[in-house]
mmCIF file of C-alpha atoms in Angstrom:
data_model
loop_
_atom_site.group_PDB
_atom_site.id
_atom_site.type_symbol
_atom_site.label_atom_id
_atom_site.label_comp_id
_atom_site.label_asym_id
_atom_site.label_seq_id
_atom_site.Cartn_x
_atom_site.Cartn_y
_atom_site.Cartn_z
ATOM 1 C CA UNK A 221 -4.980 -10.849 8.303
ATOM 2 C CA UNK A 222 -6.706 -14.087 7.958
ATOM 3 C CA UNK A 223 -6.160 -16.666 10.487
ATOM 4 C CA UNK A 224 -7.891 -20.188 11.976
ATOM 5 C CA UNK A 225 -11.262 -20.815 10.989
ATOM 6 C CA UNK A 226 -12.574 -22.622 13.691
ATOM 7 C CA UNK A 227 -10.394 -20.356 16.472
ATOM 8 C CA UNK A 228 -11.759 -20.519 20.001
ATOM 9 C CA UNK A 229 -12.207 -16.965 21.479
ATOM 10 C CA UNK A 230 -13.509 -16.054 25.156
ATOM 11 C CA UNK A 231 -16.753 -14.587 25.784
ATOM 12 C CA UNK A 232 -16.773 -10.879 25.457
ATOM 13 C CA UNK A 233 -18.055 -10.217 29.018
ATOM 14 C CA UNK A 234 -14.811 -12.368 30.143
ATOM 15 C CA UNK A 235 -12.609 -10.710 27.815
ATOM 16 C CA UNK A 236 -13.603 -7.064 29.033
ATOM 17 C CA UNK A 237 -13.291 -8.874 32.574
ATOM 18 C CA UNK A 238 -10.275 -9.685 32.527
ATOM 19 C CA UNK A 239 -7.714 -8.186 34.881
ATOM 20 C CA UNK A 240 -4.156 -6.478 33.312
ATOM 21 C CA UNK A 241 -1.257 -7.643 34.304
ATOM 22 C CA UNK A 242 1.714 -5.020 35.718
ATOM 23 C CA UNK A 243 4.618 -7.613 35.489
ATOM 24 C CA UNK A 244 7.159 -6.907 32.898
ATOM 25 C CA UNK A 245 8.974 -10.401 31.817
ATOM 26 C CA UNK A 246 12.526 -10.720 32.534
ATOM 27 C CA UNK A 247 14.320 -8.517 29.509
ATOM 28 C CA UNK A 248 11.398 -6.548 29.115
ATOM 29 C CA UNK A 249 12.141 -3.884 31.301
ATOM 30 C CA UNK A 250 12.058 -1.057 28.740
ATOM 31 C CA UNK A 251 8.560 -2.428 27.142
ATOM 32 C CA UNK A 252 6.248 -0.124 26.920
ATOM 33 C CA UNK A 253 3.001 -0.840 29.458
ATOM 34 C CA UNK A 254 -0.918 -0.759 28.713
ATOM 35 C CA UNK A 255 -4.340 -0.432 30.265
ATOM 36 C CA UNK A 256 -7.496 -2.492 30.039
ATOM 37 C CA UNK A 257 -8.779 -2.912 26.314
ATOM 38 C CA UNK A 258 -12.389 -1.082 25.539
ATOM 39 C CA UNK A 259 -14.388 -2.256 22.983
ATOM 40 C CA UNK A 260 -15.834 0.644 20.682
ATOM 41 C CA UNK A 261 -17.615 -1.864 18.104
ATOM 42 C CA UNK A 262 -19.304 -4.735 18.748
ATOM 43 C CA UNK A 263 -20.182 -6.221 15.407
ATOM 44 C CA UNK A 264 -22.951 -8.991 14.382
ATOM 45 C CA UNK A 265 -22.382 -12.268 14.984
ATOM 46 C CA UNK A 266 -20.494 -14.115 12.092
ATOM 47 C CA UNK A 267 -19.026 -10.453 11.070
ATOM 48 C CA UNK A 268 -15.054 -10.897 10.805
ATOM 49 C CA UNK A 269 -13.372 -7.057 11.362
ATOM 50 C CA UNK A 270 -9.868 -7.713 9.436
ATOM 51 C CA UNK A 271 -8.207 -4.935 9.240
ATOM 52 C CA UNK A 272 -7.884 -0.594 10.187
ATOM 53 C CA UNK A 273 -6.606 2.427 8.770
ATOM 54 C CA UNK A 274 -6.729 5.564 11.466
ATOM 55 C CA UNK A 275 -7.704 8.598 9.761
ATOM 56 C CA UNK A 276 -6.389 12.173 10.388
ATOM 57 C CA UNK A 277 -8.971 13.454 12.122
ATOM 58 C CA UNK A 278 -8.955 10.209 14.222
ATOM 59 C CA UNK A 279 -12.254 8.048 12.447
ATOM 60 C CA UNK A 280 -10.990 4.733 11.609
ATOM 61 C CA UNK A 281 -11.812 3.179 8.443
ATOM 62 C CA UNK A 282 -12.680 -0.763 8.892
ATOM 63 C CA UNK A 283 -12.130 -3.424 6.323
ATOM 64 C CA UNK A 284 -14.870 -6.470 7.001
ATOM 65 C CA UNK A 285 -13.678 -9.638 5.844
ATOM 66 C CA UNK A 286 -16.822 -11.710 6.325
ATOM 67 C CA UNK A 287 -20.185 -11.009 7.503
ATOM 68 C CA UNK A 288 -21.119 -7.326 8.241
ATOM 69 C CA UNK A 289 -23.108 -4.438 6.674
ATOM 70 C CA UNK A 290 -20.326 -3.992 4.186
ATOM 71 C CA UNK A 291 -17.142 -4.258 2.746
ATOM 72 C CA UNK A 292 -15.588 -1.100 4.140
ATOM 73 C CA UNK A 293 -17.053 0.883 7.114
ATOM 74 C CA UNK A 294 -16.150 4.257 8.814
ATOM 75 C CA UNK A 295 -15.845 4.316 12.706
ATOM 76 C CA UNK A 296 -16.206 7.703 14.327
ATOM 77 C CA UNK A 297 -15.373 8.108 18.197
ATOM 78 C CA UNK A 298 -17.971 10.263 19.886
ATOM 79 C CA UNK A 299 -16.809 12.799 22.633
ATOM 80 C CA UNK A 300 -19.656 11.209 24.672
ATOM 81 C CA UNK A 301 -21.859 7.905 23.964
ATOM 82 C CA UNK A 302 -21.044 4.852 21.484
ATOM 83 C CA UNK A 303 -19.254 5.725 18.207
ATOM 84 C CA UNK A 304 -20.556 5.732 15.141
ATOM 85 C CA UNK A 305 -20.651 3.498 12.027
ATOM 86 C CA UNK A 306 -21.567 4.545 8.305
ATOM 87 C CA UNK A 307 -21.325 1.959 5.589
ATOM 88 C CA UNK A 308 -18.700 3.231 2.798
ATOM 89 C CA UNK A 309 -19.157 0.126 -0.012
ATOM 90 C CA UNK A 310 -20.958 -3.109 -0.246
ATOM 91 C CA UNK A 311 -20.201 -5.229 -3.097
ATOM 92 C CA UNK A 312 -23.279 -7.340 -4.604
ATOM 93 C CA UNK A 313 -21.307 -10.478 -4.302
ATOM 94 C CA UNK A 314 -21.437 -11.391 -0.356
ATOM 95 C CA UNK A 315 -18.658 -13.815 -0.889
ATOM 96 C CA UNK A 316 -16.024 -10.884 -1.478
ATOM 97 C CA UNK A 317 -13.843 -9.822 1.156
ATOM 98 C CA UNK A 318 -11.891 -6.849 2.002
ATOM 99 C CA UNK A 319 -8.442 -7.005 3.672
ATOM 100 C CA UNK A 320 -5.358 -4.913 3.335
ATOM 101 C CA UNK A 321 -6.161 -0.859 3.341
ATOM 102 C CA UNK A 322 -3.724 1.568 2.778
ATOM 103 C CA UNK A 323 -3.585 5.698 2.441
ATOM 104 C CA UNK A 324 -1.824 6.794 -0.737
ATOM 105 C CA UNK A 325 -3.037 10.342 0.000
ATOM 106 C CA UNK A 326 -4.784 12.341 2.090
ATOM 107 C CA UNK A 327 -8.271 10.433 2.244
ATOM 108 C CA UNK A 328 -7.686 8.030 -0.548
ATOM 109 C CA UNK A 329 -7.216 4.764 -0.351
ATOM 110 C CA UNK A 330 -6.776 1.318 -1.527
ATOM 111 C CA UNK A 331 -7.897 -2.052 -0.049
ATOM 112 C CA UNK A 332 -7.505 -5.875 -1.248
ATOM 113 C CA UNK A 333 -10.451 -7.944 -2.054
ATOM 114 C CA UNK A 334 -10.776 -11.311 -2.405
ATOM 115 C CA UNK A 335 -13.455 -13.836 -2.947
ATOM 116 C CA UNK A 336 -14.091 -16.246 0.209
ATOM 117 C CA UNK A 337 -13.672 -20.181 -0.911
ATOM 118 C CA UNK A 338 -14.830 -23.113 1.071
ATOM 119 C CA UNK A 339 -12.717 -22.135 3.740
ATOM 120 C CA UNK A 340 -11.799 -18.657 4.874
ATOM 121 C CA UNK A 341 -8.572 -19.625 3.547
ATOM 122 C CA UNK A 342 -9.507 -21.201 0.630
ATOM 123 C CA UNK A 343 -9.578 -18.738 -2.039
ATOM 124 C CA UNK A 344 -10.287 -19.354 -5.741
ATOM 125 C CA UNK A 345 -6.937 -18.600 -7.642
ATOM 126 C CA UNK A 346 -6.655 -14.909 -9.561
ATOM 127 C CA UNK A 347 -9.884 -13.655 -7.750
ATOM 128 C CA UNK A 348 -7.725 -11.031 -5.796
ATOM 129 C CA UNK A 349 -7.940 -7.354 -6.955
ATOM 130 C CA UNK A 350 -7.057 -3.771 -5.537
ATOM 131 C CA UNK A 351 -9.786 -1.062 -5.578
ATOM 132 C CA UNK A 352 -9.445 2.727 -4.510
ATOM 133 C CA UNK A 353 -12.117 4.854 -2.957
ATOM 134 C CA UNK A 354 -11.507 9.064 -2.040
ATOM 135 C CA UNK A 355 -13.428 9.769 1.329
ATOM 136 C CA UNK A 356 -13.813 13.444 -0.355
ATOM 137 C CA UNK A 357 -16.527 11.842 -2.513
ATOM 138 C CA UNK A 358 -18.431 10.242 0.597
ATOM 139 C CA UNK A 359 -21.964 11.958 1.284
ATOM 140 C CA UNK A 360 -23.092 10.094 4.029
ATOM 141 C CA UNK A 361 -24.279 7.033 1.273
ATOM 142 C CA UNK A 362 -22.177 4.689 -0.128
ATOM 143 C CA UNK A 363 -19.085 5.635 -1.416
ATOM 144 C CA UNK A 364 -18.379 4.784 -5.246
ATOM 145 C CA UNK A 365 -14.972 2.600 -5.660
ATOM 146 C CA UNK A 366 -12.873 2.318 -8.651
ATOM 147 C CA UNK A 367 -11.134 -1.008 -9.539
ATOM 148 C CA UNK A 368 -7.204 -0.447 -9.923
ATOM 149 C CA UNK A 369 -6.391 -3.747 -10.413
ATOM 150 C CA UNK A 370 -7.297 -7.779 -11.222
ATOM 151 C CA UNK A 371 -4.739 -9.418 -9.527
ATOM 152 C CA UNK A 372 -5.092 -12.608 -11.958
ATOM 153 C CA UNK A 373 -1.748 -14.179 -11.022
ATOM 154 C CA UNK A 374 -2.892 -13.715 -6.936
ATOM 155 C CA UNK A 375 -4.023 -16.454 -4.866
ATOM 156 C CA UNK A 376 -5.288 -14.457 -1.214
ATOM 157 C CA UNK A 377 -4.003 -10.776 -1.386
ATOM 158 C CA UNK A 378 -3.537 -9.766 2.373
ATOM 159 C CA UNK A 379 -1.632 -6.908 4.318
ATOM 160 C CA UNK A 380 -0.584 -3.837 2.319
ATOM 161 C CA UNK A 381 1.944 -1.252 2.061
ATOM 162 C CA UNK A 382 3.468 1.684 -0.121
ATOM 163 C CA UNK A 383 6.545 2.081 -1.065
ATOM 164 C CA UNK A 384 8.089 5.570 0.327
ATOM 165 C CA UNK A 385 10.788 6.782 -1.628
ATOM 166 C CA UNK A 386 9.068 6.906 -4.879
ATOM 167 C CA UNK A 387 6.718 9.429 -6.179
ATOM 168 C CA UNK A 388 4.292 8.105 -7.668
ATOM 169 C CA UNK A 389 4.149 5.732 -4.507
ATOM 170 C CA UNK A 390 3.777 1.964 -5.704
ATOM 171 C CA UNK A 391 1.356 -0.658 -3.588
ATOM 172 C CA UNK A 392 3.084 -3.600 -1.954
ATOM 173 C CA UNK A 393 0.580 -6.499 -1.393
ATOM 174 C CA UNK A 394 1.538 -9.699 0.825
ATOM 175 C CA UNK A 395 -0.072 -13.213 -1.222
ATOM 176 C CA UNK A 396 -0.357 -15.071 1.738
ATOM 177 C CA UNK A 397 -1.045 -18.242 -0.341
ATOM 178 C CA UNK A 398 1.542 -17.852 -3.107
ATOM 179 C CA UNK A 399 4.458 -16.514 -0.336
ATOM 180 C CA UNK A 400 5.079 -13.453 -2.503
ATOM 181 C CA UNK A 401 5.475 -9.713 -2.565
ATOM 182 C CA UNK A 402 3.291 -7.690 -5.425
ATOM 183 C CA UNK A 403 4.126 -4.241 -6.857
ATOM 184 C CA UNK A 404 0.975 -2.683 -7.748
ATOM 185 C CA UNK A 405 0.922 0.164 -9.949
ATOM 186 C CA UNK A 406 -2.114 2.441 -8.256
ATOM 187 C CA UNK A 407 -2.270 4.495 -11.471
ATOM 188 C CA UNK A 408 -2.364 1.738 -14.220
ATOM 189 C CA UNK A 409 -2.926 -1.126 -11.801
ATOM 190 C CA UNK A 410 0.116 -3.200 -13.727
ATOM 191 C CA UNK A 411 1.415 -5.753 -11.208
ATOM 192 C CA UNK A 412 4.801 -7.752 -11.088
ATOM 193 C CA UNK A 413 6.733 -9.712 -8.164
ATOM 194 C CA UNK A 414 8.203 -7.618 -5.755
ATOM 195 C CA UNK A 415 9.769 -10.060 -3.752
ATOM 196 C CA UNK A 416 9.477 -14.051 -3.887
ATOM 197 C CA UNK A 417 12.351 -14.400 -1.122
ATOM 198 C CA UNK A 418 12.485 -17.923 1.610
ATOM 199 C CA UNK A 419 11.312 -16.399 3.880
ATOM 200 C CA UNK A 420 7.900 -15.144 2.746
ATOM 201 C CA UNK A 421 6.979 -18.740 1.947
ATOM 202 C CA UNK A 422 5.144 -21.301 4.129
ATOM 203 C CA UNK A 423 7.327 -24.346 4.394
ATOM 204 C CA UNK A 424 5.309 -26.101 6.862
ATOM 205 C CA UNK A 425 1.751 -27.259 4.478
ATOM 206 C CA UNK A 426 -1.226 -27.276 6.718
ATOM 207 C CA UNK A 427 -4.793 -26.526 6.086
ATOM 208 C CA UNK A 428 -4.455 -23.145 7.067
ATOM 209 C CA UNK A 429 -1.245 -22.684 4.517
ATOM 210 C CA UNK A 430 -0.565 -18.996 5.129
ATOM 211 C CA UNK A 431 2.794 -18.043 4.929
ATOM 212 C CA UNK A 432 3.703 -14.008 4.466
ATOM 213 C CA UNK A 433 0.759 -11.555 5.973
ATOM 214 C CA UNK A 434 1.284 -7.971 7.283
ATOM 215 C CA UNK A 435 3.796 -6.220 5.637
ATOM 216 C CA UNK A 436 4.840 -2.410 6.664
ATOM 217 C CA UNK A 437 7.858 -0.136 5.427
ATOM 218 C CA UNK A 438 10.232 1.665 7.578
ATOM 219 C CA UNK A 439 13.507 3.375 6.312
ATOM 220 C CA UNK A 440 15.003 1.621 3.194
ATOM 221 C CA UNK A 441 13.279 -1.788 4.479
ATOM 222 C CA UNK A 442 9.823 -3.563 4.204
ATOM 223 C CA UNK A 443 8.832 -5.305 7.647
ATOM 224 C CA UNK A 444 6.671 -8.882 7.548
ATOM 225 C CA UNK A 445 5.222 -11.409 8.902
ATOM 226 C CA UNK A 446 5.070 -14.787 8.274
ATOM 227 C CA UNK A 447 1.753 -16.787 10.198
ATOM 228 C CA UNK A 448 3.041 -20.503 9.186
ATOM 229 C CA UNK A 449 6.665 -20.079 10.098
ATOM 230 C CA UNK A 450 5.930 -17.725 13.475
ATOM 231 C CA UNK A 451 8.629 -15.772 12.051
ATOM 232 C CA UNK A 452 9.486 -11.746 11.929
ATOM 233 C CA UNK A 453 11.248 -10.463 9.642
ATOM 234 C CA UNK A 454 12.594 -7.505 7.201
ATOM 235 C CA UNK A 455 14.340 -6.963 3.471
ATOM 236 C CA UNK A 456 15.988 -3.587 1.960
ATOM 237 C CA UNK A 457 14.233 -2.647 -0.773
ATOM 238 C CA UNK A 458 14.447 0.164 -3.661
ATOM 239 C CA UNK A 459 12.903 3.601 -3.830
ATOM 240 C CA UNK A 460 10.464 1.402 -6.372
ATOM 241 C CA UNK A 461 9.608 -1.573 -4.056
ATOM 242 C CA UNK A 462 11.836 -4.169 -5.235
ATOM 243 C CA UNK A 463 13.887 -6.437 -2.762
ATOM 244 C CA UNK A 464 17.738 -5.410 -3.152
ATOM 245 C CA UNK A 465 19.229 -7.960 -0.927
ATOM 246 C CA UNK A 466 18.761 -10.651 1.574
ATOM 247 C CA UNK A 467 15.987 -10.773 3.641
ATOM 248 C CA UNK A 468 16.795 -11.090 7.639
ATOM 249 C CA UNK A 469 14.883 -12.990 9.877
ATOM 250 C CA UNK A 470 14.437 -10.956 13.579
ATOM 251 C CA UNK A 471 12.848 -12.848 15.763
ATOM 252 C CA UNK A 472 11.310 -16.526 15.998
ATOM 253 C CA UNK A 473 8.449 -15.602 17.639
ATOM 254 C CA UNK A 474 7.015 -17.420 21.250
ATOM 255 C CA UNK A 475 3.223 -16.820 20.477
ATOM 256 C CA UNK A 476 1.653 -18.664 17.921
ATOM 257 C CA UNK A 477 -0.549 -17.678 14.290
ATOM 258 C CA UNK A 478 1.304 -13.776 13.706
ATOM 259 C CA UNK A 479 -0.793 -11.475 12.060
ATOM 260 C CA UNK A 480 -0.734 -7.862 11.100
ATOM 261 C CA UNK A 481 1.475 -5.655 12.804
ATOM 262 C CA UNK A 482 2.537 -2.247 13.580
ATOM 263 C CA UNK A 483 6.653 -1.500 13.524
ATOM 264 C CA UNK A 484 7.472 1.191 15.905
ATOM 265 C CA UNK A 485 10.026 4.025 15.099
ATOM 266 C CA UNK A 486 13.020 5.223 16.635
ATOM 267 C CA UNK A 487 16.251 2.341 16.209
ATOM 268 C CA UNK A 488 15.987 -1.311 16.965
ATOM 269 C CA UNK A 489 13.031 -3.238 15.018
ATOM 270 C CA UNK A 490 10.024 -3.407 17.668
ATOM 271 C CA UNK A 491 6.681 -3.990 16.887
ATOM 272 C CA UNK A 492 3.340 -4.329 18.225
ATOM 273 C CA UNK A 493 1.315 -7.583 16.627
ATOM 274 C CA UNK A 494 -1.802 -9.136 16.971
ATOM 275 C CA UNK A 495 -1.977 -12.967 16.983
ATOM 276 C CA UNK A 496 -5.631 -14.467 16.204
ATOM 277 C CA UNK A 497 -4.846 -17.740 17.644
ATOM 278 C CA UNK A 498 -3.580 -16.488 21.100
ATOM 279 C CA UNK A 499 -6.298 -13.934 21.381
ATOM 280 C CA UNK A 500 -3.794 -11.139 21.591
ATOM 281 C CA UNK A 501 -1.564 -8.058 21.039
ATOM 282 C CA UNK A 502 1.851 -8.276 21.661
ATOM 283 C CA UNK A 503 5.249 -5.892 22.218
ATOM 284 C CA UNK A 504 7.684 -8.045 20.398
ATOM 285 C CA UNK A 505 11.710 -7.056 20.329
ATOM 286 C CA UNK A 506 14.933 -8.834 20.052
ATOM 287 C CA UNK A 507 14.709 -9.178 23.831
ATOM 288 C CA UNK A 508 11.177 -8.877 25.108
ATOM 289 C CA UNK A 509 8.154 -10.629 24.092
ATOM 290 C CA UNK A 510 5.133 -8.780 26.037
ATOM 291 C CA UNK A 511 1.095 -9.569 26.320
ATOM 292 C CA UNK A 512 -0.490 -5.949 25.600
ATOM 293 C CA UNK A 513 -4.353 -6.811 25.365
ATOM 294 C CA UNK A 514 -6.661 -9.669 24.859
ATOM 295 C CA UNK A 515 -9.312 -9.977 22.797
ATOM 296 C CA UNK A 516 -11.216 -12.380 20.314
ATOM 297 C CA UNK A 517 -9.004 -13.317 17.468
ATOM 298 C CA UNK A 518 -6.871 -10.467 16.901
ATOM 299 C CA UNK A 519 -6.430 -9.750 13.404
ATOM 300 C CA UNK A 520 -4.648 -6.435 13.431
ATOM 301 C CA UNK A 521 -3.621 -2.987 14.960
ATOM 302 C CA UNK A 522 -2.814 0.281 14.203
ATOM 303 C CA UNK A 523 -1.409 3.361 16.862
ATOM 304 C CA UNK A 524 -2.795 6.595 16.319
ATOM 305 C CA UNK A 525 0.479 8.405 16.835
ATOM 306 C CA UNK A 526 -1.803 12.117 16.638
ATOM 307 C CA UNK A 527 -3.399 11.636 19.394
ATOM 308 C CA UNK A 528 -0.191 10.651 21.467
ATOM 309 C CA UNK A 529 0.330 12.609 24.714
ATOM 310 C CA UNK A 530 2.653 14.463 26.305
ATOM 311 C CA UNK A 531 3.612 12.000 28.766
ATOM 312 C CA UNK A 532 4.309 9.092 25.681
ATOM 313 C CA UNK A 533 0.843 7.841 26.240
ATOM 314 C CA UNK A 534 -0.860 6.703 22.568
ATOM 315 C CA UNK A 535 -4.055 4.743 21.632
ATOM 316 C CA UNK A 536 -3.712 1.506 19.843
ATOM 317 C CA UNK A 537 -6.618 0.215 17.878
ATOM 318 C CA UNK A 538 -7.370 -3.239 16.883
ATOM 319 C CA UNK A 539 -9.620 -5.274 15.276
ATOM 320 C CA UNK A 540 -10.580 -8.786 15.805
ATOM 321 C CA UNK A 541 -12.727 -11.282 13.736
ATOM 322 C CA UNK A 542 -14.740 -13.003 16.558
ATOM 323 C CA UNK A 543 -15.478 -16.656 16.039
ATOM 324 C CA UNK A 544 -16.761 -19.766 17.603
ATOM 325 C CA UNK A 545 -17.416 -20.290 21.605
ATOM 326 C CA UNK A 546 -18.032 -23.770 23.034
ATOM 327 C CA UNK A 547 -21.279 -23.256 24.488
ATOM 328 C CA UNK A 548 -24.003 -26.122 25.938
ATOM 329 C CA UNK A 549 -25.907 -27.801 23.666
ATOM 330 C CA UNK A 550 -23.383 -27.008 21.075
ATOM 331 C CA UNK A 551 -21.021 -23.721 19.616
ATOM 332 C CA UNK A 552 -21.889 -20.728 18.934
ATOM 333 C CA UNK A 553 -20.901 -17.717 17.123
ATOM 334 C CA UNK A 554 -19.788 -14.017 18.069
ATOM 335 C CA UNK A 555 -19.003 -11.443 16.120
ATOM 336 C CA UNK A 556 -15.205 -9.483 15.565
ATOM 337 C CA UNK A 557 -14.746 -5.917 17.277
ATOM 338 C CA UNK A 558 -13.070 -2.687 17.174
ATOM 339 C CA UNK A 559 -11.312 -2.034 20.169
ATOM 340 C CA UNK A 560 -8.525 0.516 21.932
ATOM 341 C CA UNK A 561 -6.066 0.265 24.506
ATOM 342 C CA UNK A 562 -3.464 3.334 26.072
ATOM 343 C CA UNK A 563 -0.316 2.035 25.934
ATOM 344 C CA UNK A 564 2.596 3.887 27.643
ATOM 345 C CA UNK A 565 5.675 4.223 25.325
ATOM 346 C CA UNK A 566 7.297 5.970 27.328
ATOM 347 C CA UNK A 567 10.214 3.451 29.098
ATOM 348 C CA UNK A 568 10.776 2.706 25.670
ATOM 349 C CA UNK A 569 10.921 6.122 24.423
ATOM 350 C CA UNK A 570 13.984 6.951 27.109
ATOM 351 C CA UNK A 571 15.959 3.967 26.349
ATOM 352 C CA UNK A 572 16.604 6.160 22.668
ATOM 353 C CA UNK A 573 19.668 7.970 22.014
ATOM 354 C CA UNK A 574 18.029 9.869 19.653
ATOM 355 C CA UNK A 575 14.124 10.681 18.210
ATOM 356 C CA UNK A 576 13.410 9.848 14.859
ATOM 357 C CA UNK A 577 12.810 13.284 12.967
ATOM 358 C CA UNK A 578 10.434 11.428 10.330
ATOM 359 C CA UNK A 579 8.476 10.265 13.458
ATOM 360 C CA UNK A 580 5.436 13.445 13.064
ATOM 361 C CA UNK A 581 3.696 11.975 16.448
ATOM 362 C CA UNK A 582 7.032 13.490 18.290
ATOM 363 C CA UNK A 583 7.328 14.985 20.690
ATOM 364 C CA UNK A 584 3.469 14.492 21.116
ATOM 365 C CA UNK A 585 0.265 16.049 19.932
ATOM 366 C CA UNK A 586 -2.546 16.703 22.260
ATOM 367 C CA UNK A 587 -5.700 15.547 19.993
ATOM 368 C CA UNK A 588 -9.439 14.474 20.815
ATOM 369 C CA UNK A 589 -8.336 11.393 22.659
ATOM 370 C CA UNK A 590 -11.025 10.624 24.757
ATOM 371 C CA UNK A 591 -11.026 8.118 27.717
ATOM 372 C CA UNK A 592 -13.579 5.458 27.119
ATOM 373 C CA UNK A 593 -13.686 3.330 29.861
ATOM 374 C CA UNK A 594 -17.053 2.501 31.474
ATOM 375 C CA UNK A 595 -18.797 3.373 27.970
ATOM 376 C CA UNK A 596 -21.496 1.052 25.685
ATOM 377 C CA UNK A 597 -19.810 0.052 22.892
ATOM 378 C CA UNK A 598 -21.848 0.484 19.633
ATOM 379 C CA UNK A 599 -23.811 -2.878 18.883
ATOM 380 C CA UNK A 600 -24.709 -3.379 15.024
#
């Protein structure tokens, strides 16, 4: 999630200008390749795009952090033309902003909110909660939400998980502030500590403060991030969420401000990540650290593994919260975006001795991928 306040991001004519790269960096040479980023949504200036949940029938759901039309809106990809964007939930209070945003089941969900301080960062203690909305309810207004939780002992709620083993499914919720792990209960919204390990903490004070941030599961373990310390990491946890033993730090990483992330399957622990500071999405293994795509503060991805192709070939969507350009007689500023890439997974793909049978994108579904470059993106 959340990143600088005052980041510098290129122009977007110069970011959709920019040429991509072919080299693969030494160690690298199973890394999975991409092609030139298209924006779908260009959003209004001061509107910060935080984070993305990809849909089943391939819409994305958008959480806006600052700025915007709403808390919450619903991206549709259009066979032909700029997508489309409906409003799902606007909160009276302008200063509350949505992060984290998770599927429990089919078309429900639950998002963090927080309210903005001073500083995007600056959040008034135990104003974090969890709300759920059910996309089955959506007529084309807004979309009522139901509060599941007042996260009173929170200080800035950010990336979100669920637990998988359990049923009933608990919420795990990175405090990016605090350096914890919460366990939210999404039927009674009760809350406790999941994890308040080292490694989730930022040990390095700085105006910015923000240690742990996305946070995914995979197998018995929950993946993070950690924006302060530039670290990657992992933890076993229980069926219920709780950390069961150390946690393990992967990689140190080379490009600065981590955000959210995506963990890929199959063995080994790669991920794709977007860093806000560095303007970018990045492979990252224990051997290979790999530019992707550039865009304006990157704040997050997500791969829409149902609409991967035969040929390993899989959209990756991001979002990005804009910011500030130096511009003559003084800065100015430019909205966040939605935006996808193709990335090629399949060097990587070969390099397994086996395919994950959890993994539902394999061996590849055909779905309504559609190519999108040359195409307006839609302007709010």
């Amino acid at each position: 999630m959340l990143m600088l306040l005052f980041s510098y991001v290129l122009p977007l004519s110069l970011v959709a200008a920019i040429p991509f790269s072919h080299h693969t960096p030494s160690g690298c040479s199973n890394a999975p390749s991409s092609d030139p980023l298209q924006t779908l949504v260009h959003f209004a200036d001061g509107t910060w795009a935080e984070n993305l949940y990809i849909r089943a029938d391939g819409s994305i759901i958008v959480s806006l952090y600052e700025g915007g039309p709403g808390q919450n809106v619903l991206v549709t990809p259009q066979a032909e033309g700029p997508a489309t964007v409906q409003v799902l939930h606007r909160f009276p209070n302008e200063k509350i902003g949505a992060l984290g945003i998770v599927e429990l089941e089919p078309d429900v969900f639950y998002f963090a909110t927080v309210e903005r301080g001073r500083l995007a960062t600056d959040s008034p203690p135990g104003t974090g909660q969890v709300w759920s909305f059910n996309l089955n309810d959506f007529s084309g207004t807004e979309l009522p939400v139901r509060l599941v939780s007042n996260l009173t002992d929170s200080i800035l709620p950010n990336g979100m998980t669920t637990t998988q083993g359990q049923s009933p499914k608990k919420l795990l919720v990175a405090d990016s502030q605090r350096g914890v792990i919460w366990r939210v209960d999404p039927d009674t919204g009760a809350f406790d500590i999941a994890s308040n390990d080292t490694l989730l903490h930022n040990l390095t004070s700085t105006l910015v403060g923000l240690g742990v941030n996305g946070v995914h599961t995979k197998d018995d373990f929950l993946y993070f991030t950690n924006t302060q310390e530039n670290l990657f990491g992992r933890m076993p946890i229980s069926d219920s969420g709780l950390q069961v033993g150390p946690a393990e730090l992967l990689n140190n990483l080379t490009f600065t401000g981590v955000d959210d992330f995506t963990v890929l399957p199959g063995p080994g622990n790669a991920a794709v990540m977007a860093s806000d500071p560095d303007n970018g999405t990045f492979f990252e293994s224990q051997s290979c650290t790999k530019r992707l795509a550039t865009t304006n503060g990157t704040t997050a991805n997500k791969i829409a593994w149902s609409q991967m192709k035969p040929n390993g070939v899989v959209p990756v969507y991001l979002t990005s919260e804009g910011g500030f350009m130096d511009e003559q007689p003084g800065p100015i500023t430019v909205g966040g975006t939605l935006s996808v890439f193709e990335m090629d997974l399949s060097p990587l793909i070969s390099s397994w001795s086996h395919k994950p049978s959890s993994w539902k994108g394999w061996p590849g579904h055909v779905g309504d991928w559609q190519e999108w470059s040359g195409r307006e993106p839609f302007v709010m």
